Short mmCIF file of C-alpha atoms in Angstrom, two decimals:
data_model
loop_
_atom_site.label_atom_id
_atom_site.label_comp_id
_atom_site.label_asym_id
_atom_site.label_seq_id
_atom_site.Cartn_x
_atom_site.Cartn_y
_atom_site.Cartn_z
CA UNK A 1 -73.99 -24.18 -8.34
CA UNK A 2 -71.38 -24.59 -10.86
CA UNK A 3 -69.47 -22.40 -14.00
CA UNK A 4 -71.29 -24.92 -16.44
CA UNK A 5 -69.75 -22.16 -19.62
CA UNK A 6 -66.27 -22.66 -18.91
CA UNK A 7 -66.10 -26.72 -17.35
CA UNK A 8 -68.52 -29.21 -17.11
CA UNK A 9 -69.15 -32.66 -14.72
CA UNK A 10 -68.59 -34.15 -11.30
CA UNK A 11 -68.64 -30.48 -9.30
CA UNK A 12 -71.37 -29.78 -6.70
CA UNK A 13 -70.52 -26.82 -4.32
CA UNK A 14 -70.29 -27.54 -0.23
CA UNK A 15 -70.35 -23.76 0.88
CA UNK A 16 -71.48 -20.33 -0.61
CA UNK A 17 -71.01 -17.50 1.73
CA UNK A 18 -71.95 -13.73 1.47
CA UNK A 19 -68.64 -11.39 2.07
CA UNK A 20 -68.66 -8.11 1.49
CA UNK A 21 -71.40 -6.81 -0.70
CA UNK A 22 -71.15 -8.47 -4.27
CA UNK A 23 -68.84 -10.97 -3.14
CA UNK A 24 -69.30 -14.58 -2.04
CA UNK A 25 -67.02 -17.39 -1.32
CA UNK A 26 -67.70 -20.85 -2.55
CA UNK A 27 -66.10 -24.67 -1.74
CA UNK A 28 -66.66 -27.19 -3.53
CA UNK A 29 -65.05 -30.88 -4.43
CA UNK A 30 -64.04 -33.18 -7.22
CA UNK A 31 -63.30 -36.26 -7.25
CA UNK A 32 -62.82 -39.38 -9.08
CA UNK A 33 -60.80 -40.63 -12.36
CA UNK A 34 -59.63 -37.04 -14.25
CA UNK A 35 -60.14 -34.88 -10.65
CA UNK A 36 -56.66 -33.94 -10.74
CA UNK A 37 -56.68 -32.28 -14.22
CA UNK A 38 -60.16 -31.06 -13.72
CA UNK A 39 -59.35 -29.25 -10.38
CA UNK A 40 -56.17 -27.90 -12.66
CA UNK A 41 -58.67 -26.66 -14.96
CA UNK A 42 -60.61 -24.68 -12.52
CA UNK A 43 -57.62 -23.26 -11.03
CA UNK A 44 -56.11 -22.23 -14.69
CA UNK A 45 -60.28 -20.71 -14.82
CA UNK A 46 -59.31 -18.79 -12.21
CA UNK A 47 -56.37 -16.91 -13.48
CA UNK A 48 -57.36 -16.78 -17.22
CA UNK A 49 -58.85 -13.96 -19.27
CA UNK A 50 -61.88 -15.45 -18.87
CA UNK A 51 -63.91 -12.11 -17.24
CA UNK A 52 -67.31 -12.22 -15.86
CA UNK A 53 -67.70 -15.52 -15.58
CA UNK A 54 -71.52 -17.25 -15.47
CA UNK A 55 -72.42 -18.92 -12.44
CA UNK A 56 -75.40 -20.60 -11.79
CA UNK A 57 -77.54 -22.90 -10.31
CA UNK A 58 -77.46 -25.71 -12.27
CA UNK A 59 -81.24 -27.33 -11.56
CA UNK A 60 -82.75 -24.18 -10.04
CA UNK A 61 -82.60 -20.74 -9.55
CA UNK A 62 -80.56 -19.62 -7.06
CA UNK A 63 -80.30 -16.20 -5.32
CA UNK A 64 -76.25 -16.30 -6.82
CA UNK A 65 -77.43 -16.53 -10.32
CA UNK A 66 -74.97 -13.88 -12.07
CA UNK A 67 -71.97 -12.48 -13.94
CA UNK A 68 -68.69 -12.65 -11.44
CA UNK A 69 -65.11 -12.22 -11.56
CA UNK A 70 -62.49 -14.04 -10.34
CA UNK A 71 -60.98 -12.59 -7.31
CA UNK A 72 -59.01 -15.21 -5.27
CA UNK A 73 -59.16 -18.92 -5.54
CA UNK A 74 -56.94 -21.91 -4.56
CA UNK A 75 -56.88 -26.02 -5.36
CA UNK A 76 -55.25 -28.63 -2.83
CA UNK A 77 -55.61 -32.46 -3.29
CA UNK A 78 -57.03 -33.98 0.12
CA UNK A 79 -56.20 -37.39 1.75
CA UNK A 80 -58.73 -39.66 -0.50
CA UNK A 81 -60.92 -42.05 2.01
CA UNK A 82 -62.33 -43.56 -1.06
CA UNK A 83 -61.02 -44.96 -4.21
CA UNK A 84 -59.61 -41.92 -6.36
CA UNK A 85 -58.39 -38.36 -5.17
CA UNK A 86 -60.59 -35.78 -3.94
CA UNK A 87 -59.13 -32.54 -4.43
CA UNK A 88 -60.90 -29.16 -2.18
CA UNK A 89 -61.49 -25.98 -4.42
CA UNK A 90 -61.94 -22.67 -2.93
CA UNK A 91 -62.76 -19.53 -4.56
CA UNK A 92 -63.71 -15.54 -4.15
CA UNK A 93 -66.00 -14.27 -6.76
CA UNK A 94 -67.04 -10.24 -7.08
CA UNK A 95 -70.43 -9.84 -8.68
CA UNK A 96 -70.33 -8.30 -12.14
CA UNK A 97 -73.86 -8.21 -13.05
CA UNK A 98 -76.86 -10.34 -13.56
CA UNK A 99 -79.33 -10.90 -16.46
CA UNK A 100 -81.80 -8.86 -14.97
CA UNK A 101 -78.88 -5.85 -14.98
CA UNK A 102 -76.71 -6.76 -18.32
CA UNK A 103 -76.42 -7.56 -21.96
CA UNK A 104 -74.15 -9.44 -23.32
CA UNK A 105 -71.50 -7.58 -25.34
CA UNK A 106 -69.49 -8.34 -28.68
CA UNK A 107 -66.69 -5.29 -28.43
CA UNK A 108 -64.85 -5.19 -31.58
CA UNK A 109 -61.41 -3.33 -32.30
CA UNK A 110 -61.19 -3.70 -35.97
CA UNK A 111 -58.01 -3.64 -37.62
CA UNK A 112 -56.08 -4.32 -41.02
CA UNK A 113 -53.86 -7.50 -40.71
CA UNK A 114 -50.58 -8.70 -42.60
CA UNK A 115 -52.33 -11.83 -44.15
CA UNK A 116 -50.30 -13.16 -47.30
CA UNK A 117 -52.81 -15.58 -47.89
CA UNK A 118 -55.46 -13.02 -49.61
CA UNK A 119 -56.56 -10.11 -49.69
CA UNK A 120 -60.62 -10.18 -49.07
CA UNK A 121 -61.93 -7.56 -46.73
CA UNK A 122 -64.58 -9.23 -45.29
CA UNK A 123 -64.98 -9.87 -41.58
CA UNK A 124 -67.26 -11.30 -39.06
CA UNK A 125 -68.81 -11.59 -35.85
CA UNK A 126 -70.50 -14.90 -34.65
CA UNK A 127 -73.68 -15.26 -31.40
CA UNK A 128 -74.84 -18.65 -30.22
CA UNK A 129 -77.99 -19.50 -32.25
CA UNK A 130 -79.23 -19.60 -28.67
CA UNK A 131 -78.88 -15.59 -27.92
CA UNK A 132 -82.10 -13.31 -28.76
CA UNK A 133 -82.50 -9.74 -28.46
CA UNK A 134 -79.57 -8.71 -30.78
CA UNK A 135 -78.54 -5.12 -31.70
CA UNK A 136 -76.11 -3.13 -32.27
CA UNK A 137 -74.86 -0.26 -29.57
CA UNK A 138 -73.23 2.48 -30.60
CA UNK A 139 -71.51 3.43 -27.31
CA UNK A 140 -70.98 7.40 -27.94
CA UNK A 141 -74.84 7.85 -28.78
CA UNK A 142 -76.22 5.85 -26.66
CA UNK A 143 -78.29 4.55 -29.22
CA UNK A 144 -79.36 0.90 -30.62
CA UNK A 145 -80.54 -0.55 -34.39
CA UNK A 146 -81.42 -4.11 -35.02
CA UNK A 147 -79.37 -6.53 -36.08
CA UNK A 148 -79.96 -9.41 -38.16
CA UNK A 149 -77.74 -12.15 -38.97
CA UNK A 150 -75.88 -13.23 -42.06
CA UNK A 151 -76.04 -16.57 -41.99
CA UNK A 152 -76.19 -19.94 -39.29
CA UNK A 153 -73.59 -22.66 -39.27
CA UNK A 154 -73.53 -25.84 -36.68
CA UNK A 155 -70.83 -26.40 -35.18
CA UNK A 156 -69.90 -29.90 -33.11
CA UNK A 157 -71.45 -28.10 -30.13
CA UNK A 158 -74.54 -26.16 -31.35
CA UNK A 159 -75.74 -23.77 -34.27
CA UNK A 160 -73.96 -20.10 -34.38
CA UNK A 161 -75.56 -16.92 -36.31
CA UNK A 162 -72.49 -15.04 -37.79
CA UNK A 163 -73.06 -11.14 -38.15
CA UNK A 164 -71.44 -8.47 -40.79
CA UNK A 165 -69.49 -5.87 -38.44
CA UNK A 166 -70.08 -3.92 -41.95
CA UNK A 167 -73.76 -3.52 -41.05
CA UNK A 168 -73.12 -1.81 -38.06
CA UNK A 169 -73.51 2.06 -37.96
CA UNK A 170 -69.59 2.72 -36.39
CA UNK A 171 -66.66 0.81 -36.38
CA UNK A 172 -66.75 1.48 -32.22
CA UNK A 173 -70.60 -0.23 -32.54
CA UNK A 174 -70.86 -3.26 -30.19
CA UNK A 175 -73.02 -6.26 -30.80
CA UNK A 176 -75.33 -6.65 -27.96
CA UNK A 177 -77.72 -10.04 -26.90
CA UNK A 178 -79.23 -11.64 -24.20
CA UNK A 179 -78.43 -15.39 -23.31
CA UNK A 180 -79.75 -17.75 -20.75
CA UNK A 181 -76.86 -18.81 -17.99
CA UNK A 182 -76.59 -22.58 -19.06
CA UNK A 183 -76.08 -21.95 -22.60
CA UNK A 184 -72.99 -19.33 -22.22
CA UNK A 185 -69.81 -21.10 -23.15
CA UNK A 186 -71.19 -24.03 -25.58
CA UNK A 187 -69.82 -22.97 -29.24
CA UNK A 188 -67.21 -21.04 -27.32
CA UNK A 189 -63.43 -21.38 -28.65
CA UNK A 190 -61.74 -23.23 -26.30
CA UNK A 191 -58.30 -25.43 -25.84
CA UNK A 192 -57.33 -28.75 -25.10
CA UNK A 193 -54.38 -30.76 -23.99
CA UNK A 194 -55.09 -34.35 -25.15
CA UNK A 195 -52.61 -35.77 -22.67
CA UNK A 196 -51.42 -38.24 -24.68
CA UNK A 197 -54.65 -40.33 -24.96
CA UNK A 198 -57.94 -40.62 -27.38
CA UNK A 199 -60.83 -37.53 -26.27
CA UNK A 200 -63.11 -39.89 -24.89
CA UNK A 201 -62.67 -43.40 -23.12
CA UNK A 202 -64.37 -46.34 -23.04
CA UNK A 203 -67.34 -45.02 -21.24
CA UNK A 204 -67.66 -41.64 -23.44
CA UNK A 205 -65.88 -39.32 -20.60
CA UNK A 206 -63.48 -36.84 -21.41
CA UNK A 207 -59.98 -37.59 -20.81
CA UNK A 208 -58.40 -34.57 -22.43
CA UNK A 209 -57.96 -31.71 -20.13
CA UNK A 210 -59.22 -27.74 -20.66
CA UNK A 211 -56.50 -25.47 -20.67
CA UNK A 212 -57.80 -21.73 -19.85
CA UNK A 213 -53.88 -19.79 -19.63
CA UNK A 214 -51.16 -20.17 -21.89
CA UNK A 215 -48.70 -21.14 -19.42
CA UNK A 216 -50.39 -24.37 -18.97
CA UNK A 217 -47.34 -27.33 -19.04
CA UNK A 218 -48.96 -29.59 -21.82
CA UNK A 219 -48.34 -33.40 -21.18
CA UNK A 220 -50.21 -34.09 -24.87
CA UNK A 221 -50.73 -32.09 -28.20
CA UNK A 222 -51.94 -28.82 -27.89
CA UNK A 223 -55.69 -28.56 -29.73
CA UNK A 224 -57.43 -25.51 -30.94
CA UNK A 225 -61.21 -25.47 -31.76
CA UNK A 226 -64.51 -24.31 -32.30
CA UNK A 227 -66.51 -26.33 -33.27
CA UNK A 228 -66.00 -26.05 -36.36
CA UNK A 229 -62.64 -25.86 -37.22
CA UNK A 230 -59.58 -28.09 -34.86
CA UNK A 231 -55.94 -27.49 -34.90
CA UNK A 232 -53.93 -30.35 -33.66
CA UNK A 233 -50.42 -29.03 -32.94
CA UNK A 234 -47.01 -31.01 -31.43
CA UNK A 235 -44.14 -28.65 -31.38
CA UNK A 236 -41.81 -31.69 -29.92
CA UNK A 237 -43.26 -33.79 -33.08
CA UNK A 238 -42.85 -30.36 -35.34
CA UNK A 239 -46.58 -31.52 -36.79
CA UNK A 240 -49.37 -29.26 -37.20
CA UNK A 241 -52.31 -31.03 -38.38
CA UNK A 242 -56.19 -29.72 -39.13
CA UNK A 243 -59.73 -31.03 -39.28
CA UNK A 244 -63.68 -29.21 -39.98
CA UNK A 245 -67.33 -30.53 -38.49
CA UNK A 246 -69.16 -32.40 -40.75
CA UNK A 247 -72.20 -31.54 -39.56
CA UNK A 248 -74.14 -33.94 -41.60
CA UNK A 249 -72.09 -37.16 -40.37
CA UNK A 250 -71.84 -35.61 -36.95
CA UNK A 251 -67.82 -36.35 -37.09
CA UNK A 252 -64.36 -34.75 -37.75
CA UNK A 253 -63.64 -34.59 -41.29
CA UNK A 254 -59.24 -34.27 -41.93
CA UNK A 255 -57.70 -31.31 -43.72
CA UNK A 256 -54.98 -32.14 -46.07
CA UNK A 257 -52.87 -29.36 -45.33
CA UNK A 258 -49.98 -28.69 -48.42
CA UNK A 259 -46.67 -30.67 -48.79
CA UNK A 260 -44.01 -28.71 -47.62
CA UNK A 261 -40.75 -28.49 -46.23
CA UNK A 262 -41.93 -26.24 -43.74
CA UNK A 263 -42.68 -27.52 -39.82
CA UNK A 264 -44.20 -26.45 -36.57
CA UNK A 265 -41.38 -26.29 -34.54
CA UNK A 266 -42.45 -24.04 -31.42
CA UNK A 267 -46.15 -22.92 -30.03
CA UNK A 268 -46.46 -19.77 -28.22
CA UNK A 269 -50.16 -19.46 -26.51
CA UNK A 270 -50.72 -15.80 -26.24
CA UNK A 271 -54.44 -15.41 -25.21
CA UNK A 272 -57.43 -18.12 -24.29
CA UNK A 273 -60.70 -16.39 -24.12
CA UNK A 274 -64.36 -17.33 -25.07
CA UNK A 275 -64.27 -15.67 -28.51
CA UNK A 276 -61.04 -15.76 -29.94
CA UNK A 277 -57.66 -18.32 -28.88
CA UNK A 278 -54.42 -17.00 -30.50
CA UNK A 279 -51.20 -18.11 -30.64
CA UNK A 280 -47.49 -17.33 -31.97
CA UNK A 281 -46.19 -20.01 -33.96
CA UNK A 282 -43.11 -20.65 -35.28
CA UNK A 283 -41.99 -22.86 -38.25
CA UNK A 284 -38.93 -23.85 -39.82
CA UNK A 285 -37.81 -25.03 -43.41
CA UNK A 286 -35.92 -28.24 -43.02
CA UNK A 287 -34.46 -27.81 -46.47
CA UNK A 288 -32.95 -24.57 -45.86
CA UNK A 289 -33.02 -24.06 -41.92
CA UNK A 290 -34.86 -20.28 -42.44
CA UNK A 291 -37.37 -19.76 -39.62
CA UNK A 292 -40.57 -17.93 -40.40
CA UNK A 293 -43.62 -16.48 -37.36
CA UNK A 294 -47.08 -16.88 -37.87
CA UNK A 295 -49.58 -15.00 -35.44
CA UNK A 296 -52.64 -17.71 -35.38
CA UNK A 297 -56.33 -16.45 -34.52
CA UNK A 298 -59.23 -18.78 -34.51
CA UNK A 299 -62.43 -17.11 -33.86
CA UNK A 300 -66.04 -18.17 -32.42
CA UNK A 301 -68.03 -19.65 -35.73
CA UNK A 302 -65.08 -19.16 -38.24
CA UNK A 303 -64.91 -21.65 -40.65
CA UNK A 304 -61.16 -21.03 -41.31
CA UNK A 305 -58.15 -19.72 -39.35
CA UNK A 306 -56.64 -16.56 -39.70
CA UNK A 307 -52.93 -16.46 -40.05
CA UNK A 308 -50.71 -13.11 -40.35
CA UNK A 309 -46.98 -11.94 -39.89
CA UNK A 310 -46.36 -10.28 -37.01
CA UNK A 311 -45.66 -6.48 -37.16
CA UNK A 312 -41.61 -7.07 -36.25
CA UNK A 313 -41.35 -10.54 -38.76
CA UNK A 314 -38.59 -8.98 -41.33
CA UNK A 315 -40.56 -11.12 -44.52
CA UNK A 316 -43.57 -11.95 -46.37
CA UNK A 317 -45.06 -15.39 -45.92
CA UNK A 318 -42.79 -17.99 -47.85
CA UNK A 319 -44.70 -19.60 -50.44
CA UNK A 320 -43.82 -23.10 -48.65
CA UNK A 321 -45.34 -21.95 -45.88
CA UNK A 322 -48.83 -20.46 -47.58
CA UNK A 323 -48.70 -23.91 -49.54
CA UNK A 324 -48.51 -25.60 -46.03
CA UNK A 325 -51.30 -23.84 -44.55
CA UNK A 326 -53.31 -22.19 -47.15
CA UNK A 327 -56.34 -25.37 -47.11
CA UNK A 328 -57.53 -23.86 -43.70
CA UNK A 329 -56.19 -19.94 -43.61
CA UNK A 330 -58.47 -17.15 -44.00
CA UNK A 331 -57.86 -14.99 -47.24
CA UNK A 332 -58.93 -11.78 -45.28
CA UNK A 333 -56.43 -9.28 -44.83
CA UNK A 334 -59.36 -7.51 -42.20
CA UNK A 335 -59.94 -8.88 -38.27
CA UNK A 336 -62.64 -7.58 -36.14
CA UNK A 337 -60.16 -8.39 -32.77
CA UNK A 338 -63.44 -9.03 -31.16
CA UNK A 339 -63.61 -9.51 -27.41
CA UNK A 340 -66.36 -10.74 -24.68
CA UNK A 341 -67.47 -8.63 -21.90
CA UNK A 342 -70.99 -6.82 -20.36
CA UNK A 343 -72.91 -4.08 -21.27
CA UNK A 344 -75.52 -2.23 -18.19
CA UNK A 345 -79.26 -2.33 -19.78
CA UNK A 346 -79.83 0.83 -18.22
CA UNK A 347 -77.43 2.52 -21.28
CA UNK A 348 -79.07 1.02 -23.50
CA UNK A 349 -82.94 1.96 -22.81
CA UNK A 350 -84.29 4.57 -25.52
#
């Protein structure tokens, strides 16, 4: 059994273990070139905001099939016998739900944002082309209407259907679906530390590492994605560069972002999760030395990245800085603050 949404490769599990009801202990090893960051990874899993976690058998059905969340869990490297370093992972899991039990749920919080780069009022909401069964709940009624999607867009990792929150019947309505285990977590947001090295090697593996908290210590650039939209940022290098999926060539197509005298010169990580990554960024105009914040949100199936001053920043957006930026920031001055969690199917039956 493995978490196949959140990491991928090289894990097979040596123990599961019934505790107390709706809890069950699991070992398991990794091993090989990258085990050290990958072990890293699942302990960063761990203690992330990642909540009700899938985990699954990962050729068969197993009687642990479910929705869990991190309890406990621990990483240790062991004395390698064989070339590489095999490192132990342990980990308690409480039971959240299953399938058979829960939906899927898209909660939403939607609020006006400080965004200097437009003022559209259009927001969305985006399901793996994968999920069926979508509706939207309205939470206070108890009560369900279909719900359709907008539009589809591929992303690196698989097609997306994005929704309009404004065909919802309440701003408290959540959008509801059903989605098999091994296809949670593939056009997820997620983060990347590229270590210092290319994505792949030689032999197509990954080298760059996951990075589920935002106190990780990066040894590379920090990357924000998608799958359709990458932010490449080095706050020692004061660069911030961007890139979109050309879906058609299968590649990474470069942004040109403005000419400015404005840089990146610090990256604040504020919250990793499955639908949205933020971050705190500050820049700095090497002409005049003025600093300027930027709150940073990149969303599941966005095809641009929201950017907004922060409610204590003293000014508007310089025009440097929108100049910088403004080839890959959202115009909408809306945000539906969405957020990833379950929803009983019992509360939903009519």
């Amino acid at each position: 059994m493995a978490s196949q949404s959140a990491l991928s490769g090289g894990v097979s599990v040596a123990e599961a273990v019934s505790l107390e009801p709706g809890q069950i202990r699991f070992e398991f090893f990794v091993s090989g070139e990258g085990s050290d960051y990958i072990a890293n990874a699942f302990k960063e899993l761990l203690n992330s905001d990642y909540q009700e976690i899938p985990f699954f058998g990962v050729t068969n059905e197993t009687e642990f099939d479910g929705y869990y969340v991190p309890e406990s869990g621990s990483t240790r490297p062991l004395d390698a016998q064989v070339v590489g370093e095999i490192h132990r992972i342990n980990a308690v899991l409480s039971e959240a739900g299953t399938k058979a039990s829960h939906l899927r749920s898209l909660q939403t919080t939607p609020a006006d944002v400080a965004n200097d780069f437009g003022n559209d009022q259009t927001r969305e909401l985006a399901l793996p082309s994968a999920a069926s069964n979508s509706k939207w709940f309205d939470p206070d009624s108890e009560s369900w209407t279909s719900a359709t999607p907008t539009a589809t867009r591929t992303t690196q990792f698989g097609d997306v259907d994005v929704f309009d929150p404004a065909d919802a019947p309440t701003t408290k309505t959540e959008l509801l679906y059903d989605l098999p285990y091994d296809q949670a977590g593939r056009t997820d947001t997620r983060v990347w530390d590229s270590r210092g090295v290319s994505k792949l090697d030689a032999d197509s593996n990954v080298q760059w590492a996951k990075v589920f908290v935002p106190s990780h210590e990066f040894a590379g650039e920090i990357i924000v994605e998608n799958g359709l939209v990458r932010l490449t940022m080095d706050d020692a290098a004061q660069t911030i560069t961007a890139a979109t999926w050309d879906a058609g060539n299968s590649e990474w197509s470069t942004v040109s972002l403005g000419t400015s005298d404005w840089d990146l010169v610090d990256v604040d990580l504020t919250h990793i999760g499955p639908v949205a990554v933020e971050a705190q960024l500050l820049f700095e105009d090497s002409a005049s030395g003025d600093q300027h914040t930027q709150n940073m949100r990149l969303s599941r199936g966005a095809t641009d990245v929201l950017f907004t001053n922060p409610s204590n920043e003293p000014t508007t957006t310089p025009s440097g800085l929108i100049t910088l930026l403004g080839p890959i920031a959202s115009t909408s001055i809306e945000s539906a603050q969405e957020s990833l969690g379950l929803r009983e199917r019992w509360q939903v039956r009519r």
